CSV table of C-alpha atoms in Angstrom, one decimal:
chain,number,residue,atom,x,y,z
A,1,UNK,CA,83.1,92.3,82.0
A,2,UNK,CA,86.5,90.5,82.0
A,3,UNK,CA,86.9,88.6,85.1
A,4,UNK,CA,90.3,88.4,86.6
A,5,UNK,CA,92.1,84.8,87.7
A,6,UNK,CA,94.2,84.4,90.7
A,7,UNK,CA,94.9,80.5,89.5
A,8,UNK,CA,97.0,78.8,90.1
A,9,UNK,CA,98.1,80.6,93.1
A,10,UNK,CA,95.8,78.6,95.8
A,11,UNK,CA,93.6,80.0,98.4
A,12,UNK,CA,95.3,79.0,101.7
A,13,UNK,CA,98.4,80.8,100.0
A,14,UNK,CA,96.7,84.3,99.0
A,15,UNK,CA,95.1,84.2,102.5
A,16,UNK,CA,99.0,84.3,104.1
A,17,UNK,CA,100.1,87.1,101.6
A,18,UNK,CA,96.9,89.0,102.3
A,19,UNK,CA,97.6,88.4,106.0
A,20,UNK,CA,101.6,88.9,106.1
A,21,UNK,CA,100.6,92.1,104.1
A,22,UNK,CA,98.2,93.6,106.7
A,23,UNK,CA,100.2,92.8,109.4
A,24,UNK,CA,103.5,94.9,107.8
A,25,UNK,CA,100.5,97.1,106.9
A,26,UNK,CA,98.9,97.8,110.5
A,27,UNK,CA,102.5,98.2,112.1
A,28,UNK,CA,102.8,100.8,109.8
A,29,UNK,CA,100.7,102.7,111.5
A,30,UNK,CA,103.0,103.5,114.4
A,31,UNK,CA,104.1,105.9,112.3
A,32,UNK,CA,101.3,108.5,112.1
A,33,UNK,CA,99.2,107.7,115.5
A,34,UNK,CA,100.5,110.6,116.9
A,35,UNK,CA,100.2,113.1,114.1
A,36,UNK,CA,95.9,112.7,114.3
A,37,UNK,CA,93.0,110.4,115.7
A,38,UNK,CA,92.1,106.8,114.9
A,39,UNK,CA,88.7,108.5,113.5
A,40,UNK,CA,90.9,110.9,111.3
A,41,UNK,CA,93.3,108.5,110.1
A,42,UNK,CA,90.2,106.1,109.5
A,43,UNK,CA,88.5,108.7,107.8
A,44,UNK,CA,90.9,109.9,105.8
A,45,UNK,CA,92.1,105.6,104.8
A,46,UNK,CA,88.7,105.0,103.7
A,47,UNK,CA,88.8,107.5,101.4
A,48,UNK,CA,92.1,106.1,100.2
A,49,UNK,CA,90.2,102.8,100.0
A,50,UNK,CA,87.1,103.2,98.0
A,51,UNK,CA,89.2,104.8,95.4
A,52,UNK,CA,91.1,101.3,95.1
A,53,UNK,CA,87.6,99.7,95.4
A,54,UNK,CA,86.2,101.6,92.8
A,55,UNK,CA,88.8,100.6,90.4
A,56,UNK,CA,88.9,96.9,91.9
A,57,UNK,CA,85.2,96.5,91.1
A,58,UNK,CA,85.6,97.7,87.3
A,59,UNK,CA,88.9,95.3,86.3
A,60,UNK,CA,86.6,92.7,88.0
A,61,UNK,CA,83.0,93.2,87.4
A,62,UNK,CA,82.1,92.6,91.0
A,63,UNK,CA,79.1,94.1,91.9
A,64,UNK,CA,78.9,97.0,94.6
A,65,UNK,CA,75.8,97.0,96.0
A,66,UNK,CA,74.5,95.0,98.8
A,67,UNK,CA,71.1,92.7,98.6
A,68,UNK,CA,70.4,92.4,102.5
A,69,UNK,CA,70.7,96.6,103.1
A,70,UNK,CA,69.3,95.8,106.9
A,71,UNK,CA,72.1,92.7,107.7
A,72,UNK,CA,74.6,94.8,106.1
A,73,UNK,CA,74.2,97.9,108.0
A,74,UNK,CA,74.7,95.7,111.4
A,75,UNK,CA,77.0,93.6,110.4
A,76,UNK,CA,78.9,96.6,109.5
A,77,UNK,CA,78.6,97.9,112.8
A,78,UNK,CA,79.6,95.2,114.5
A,79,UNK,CA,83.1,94.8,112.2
A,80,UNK,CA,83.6,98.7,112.7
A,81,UNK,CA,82.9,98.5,116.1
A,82,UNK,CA,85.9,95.7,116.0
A,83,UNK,CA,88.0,97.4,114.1
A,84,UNK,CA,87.9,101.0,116.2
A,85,UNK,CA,88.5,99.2,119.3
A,86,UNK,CA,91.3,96.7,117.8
A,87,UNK,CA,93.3,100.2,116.1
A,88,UNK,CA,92.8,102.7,119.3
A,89,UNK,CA,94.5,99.8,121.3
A,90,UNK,CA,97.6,99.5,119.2
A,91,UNK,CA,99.4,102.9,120.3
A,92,UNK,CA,99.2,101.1,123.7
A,93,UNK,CA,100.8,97.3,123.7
A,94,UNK,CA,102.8,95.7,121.4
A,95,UNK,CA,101.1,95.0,118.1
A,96,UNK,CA,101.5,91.4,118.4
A,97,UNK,CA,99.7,91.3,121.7
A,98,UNK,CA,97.1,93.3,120.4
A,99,UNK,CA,96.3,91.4,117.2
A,100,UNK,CA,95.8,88.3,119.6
A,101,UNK,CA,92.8,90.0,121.4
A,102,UNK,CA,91.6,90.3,118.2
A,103,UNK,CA,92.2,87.1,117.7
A,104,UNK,CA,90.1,85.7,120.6
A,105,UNK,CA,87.2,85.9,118.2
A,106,UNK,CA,86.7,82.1,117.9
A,107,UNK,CA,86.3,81.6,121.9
A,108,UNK,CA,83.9,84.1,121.0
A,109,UNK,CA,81.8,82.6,118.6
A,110,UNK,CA,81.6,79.6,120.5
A,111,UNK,CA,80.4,81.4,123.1
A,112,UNK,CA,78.0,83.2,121.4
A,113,UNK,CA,77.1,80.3,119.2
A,114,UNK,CA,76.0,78.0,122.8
A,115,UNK,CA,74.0,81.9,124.4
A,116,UNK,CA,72.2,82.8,121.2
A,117,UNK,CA,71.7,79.8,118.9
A,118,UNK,CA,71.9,77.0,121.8
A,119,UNK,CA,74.2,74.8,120.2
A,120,UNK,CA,76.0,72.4,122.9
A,121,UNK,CA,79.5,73.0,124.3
A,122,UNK,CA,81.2,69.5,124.3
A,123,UNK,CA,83.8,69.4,127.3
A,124,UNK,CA,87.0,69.7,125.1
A,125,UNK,CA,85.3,73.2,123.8
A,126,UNK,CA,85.1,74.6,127.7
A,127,UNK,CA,89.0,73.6,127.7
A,128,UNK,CA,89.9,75.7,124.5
A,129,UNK,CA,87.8,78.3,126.1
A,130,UNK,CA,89.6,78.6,129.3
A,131,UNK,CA,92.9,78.2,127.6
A,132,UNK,CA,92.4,81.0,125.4
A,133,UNK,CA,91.5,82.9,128.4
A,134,UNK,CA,94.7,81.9,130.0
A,135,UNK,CA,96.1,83.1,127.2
A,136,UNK,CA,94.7,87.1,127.3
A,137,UNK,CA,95.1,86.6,131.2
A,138,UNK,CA,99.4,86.2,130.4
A,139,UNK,CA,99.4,89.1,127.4
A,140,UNK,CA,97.6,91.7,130.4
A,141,UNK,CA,99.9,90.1,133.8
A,142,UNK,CA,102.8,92.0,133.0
A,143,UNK,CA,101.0,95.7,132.7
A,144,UNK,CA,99.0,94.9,135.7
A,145,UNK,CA,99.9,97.9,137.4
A,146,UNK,CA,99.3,100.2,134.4
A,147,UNK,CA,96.0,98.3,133.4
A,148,UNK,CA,93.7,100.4,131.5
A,149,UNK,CA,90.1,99.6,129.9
A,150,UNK,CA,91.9,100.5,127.1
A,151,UNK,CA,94.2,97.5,127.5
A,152,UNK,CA,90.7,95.3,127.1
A,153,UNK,CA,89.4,96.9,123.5
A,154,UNK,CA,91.3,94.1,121.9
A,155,UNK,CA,89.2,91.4,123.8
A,156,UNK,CA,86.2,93.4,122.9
A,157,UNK,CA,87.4,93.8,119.5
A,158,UNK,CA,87.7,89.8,119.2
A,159,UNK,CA,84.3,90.2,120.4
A,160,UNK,CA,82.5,92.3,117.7
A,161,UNK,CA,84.6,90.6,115.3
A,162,UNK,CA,82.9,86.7,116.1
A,163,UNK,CA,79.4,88.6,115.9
A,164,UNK,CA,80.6,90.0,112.9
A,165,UNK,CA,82.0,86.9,110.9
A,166,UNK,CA,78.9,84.9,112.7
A,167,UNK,CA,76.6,87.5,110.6
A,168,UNK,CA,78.4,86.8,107.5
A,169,UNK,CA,78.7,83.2,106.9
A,170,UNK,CA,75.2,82.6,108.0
A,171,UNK,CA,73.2,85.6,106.8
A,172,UNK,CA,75.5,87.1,103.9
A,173,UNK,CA,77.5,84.3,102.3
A,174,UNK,CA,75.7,85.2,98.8
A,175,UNK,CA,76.7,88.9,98.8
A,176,UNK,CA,79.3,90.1,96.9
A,177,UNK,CA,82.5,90.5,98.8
A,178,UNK,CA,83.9,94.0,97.2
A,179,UNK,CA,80.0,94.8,98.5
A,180,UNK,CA,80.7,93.8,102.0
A,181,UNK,CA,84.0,95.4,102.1
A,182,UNK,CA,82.9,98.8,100.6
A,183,UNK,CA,80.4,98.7,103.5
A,184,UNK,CA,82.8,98.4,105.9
A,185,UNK,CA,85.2,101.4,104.4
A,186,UNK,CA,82.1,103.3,104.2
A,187,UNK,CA,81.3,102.7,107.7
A,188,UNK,CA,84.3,103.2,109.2
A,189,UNK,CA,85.2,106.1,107.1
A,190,UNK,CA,81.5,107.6,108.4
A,191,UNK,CA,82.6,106.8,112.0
A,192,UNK,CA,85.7,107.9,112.1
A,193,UNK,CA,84.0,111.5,110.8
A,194,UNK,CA,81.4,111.5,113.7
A,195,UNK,CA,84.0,110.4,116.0
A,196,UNK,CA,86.8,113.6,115.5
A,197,UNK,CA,83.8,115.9,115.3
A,198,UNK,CA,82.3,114.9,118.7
A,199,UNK,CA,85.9,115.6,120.1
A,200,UNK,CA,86.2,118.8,118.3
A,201,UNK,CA,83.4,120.1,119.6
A,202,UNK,CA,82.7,118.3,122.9
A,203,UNK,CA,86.6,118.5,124.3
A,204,UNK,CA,87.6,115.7,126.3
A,205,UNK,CA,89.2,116.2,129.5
A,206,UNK,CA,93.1,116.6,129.0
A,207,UNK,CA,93.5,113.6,131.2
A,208,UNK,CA,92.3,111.5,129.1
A,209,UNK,CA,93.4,112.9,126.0
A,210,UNK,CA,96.7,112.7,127.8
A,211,UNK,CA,95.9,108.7,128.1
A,212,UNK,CA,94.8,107.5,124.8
A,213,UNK,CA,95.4,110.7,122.5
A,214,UNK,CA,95.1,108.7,119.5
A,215,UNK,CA,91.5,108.2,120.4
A,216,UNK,CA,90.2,111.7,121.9
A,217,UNK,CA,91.9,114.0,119.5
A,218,UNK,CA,89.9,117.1,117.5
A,219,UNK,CA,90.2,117.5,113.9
A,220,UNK,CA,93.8,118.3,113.3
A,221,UNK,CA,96.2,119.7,110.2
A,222,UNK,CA,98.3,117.0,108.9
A,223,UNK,CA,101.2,117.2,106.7
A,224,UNK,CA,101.8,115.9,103.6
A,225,UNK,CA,103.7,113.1,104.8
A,226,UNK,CA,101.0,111.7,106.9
A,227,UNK,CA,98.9,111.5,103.4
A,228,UNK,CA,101.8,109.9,102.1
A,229,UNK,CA,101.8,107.5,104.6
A,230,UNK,CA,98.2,107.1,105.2
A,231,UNK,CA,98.3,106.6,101.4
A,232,UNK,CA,101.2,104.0,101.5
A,233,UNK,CA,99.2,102.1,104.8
A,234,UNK,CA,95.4,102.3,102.3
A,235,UNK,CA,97.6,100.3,99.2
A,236,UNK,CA,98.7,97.7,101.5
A,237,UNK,CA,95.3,97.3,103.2
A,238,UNK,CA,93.8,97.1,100.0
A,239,UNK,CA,96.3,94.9,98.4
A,240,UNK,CA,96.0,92.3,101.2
A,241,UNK,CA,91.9,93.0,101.8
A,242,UNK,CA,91.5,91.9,98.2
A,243,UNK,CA,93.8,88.8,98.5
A,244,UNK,CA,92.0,87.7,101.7
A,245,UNK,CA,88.5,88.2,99.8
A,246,UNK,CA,89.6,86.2,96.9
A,247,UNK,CA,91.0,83.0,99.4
A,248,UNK,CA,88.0,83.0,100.9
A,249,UNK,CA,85.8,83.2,97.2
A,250,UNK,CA,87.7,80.2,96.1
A,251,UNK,CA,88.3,78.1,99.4
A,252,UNK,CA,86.1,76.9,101.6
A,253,UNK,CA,86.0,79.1,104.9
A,254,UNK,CA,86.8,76.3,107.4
A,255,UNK,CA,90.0,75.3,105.2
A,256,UNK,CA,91.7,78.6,105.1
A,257,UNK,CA,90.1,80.2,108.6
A,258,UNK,CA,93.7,78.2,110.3
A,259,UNK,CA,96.0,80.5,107.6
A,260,UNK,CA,94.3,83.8,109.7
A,261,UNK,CA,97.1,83.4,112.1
A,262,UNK,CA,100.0,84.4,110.5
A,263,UNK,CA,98.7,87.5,110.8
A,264,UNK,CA,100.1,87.2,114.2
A,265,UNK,CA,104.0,86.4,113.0
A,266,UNK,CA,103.8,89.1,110.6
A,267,UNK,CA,102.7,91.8,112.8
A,268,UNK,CA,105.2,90.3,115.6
A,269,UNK,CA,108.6,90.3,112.7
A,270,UNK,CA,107.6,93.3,111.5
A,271,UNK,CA,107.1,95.4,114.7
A,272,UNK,CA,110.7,94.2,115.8
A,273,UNK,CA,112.0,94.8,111.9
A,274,UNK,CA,110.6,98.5,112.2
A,275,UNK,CA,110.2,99.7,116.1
A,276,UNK,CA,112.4,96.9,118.1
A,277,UNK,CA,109.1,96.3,119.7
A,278,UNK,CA,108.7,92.5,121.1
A,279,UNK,CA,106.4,91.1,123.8
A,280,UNK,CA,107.0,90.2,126.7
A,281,UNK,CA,108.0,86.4,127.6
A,282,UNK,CA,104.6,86.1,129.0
A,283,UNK,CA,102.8,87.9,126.6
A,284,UNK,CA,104.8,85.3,123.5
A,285,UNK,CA,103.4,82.7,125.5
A,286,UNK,CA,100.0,84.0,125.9
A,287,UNK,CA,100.2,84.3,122.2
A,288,UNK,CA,101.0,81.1,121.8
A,289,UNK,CA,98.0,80.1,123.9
A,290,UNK,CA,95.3,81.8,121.6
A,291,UNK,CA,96.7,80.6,118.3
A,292,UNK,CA,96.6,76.9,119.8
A,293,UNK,CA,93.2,77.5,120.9
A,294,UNK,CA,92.0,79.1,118.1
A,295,UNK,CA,93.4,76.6,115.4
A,296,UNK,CA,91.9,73.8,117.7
A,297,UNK,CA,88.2,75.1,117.3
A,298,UNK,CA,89.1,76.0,113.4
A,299,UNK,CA,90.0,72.4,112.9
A,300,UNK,CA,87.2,70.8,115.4
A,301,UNK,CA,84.8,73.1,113.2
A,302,UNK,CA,86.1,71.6,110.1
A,303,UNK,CA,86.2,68.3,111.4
A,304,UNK,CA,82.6,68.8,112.2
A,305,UNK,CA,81.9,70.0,108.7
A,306,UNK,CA,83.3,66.9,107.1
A,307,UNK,CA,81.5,64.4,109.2
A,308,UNK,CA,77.9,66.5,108.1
């Protein structure tokens, strides 16, 4: 089958579309958070999704099913996991401070990387560690009062995401990437499912509904402009999830992992362009604080890979 080419168009460069793109994408979905759940509107994405996938897979002969079924199935959870946690969050802080929870997830495989596999912190890694600490500490300071576990799902979404990308690049860097992302859309579309029927059938108390709704909310009727929109959110998702799976197909993972962080400035311009939403001056600096310590352990890692 006819493989498509996105040469010349380099992969540092499709990485920051595919990453400007999810960012306009995810503040997007400001728009429909309080029309259903994050396990409806997940549900209802993926289905969006596959579709795309579906037709992604036949213009480029990618295979769709996985070799390692076992690795797969966990990696999936733990990237769903991410995911669930990083969306149900959103609703509740600006995007921008949000996205750099998520974004904690090279402290976290650092961490991680010295507990499980035993490889040696040098002193300049402790420093990044407890700068990017710093960092979440600044984005959470100014909602002390009003501080939530909920506030904390995007640390533990930065979390599941390092186990995550730690599962892929050592256990499934020879499956096919549509394979690994129609996992995920199947997972997550599965989840979501589970998750709305639990709360349709077990209610919640309205207290908490009342304090994270887009979490704890039953099945509910939608109109045809949330499918529109939920429709319009799935293009872009898929638009930049196949440009980030095709930068990191043709570049080397260390090379482009530094481009992940416009994903910040996208999601910052566009929730002001769209909501007037910015953070606060701490939380910009905070910010700040996790892209510098996450481009310093991207750039230590590659400088590490070069001297091997």
């Amino acid at each position: 089958m006819k493989q498509y080419n996105f040469a010349p168009v380099s992969g540092p460069l499709l990485l920051v579309i595919g990453i400007s793109i999810l960012g306009v994408s995810d503040s997007l979905l400001l728009i429909v958070w309080e029309s259903a759940s994050v396990g409806q509107f997940h549900f209802i994405r993926s289905i969006f999704i596959l579709c795309g996938i579906l037709l992604v897979s036949r213009v480029w002969g990618l295979s769709l099913i996985p070799r390692q079924w076992t690795l797969m199935v966990v990696r999936t959870f733990f990237m769903v996991s991410a995911i669930l946690l990083y969306f149900t969050a959103m609703p509740l802080m600006p995007i921008a401070e949000a996205g750099a929870g998520l974004f904690t997830s090279p402290i976290f495989v650092l961490l991680f990387s010295a507990i499980c596999l035993k490889e040696p912190i040098r002193p300049p890694q402790f420093l990044m560690v407890g700068v990017g600490m710093l960092g979440v500490v600044l984005i959470l300071l100014p909602n002390l009062g009003q501080l939530t576990i909920f506030h904390l799902f995007p640390v533990g979404a930065g979390a599941m995401y390092a186990i995550a990308s730690m599962l892929t690049f050592r256990h499934l860097s020879g499956e096919s990437p549509l394979a690994i992302l129609m996992c995920f859309m199947v997972g997550i579309g599965i989840i979501g499912g589970i998750m709305t029927t639990m709360f349709s059938l077990f209610p919640v108390p309205p207290e908490l509904v009342s304090e994270a709704r887009f979490l704890f909310s039953p099945w509910t009727h939608v109109s045809k402009d949330y499918f529109l929109w939920v429709g319009i959110i799935a293009a872009l998702s898929l638009l930049a999830l196949v440009c980030i799976t095709r930068a990191y197909q043709t570049t080397k993972t260390s090379q482009v992992a530094i481009y992940e962080y416009a994903y910040l400035a996208s999601v910052g311009i566009s929730s002001y362009l769209i909501w007037d939403v910015l953070p606060s001056l701490l939380g910009v600096v905070g910010i700040l604080l996790i892209i510098v310590t996450g481009l310093l352990i991207n750039l230590n890692r590659s400088s590490a890979d070069i001297k091997q």
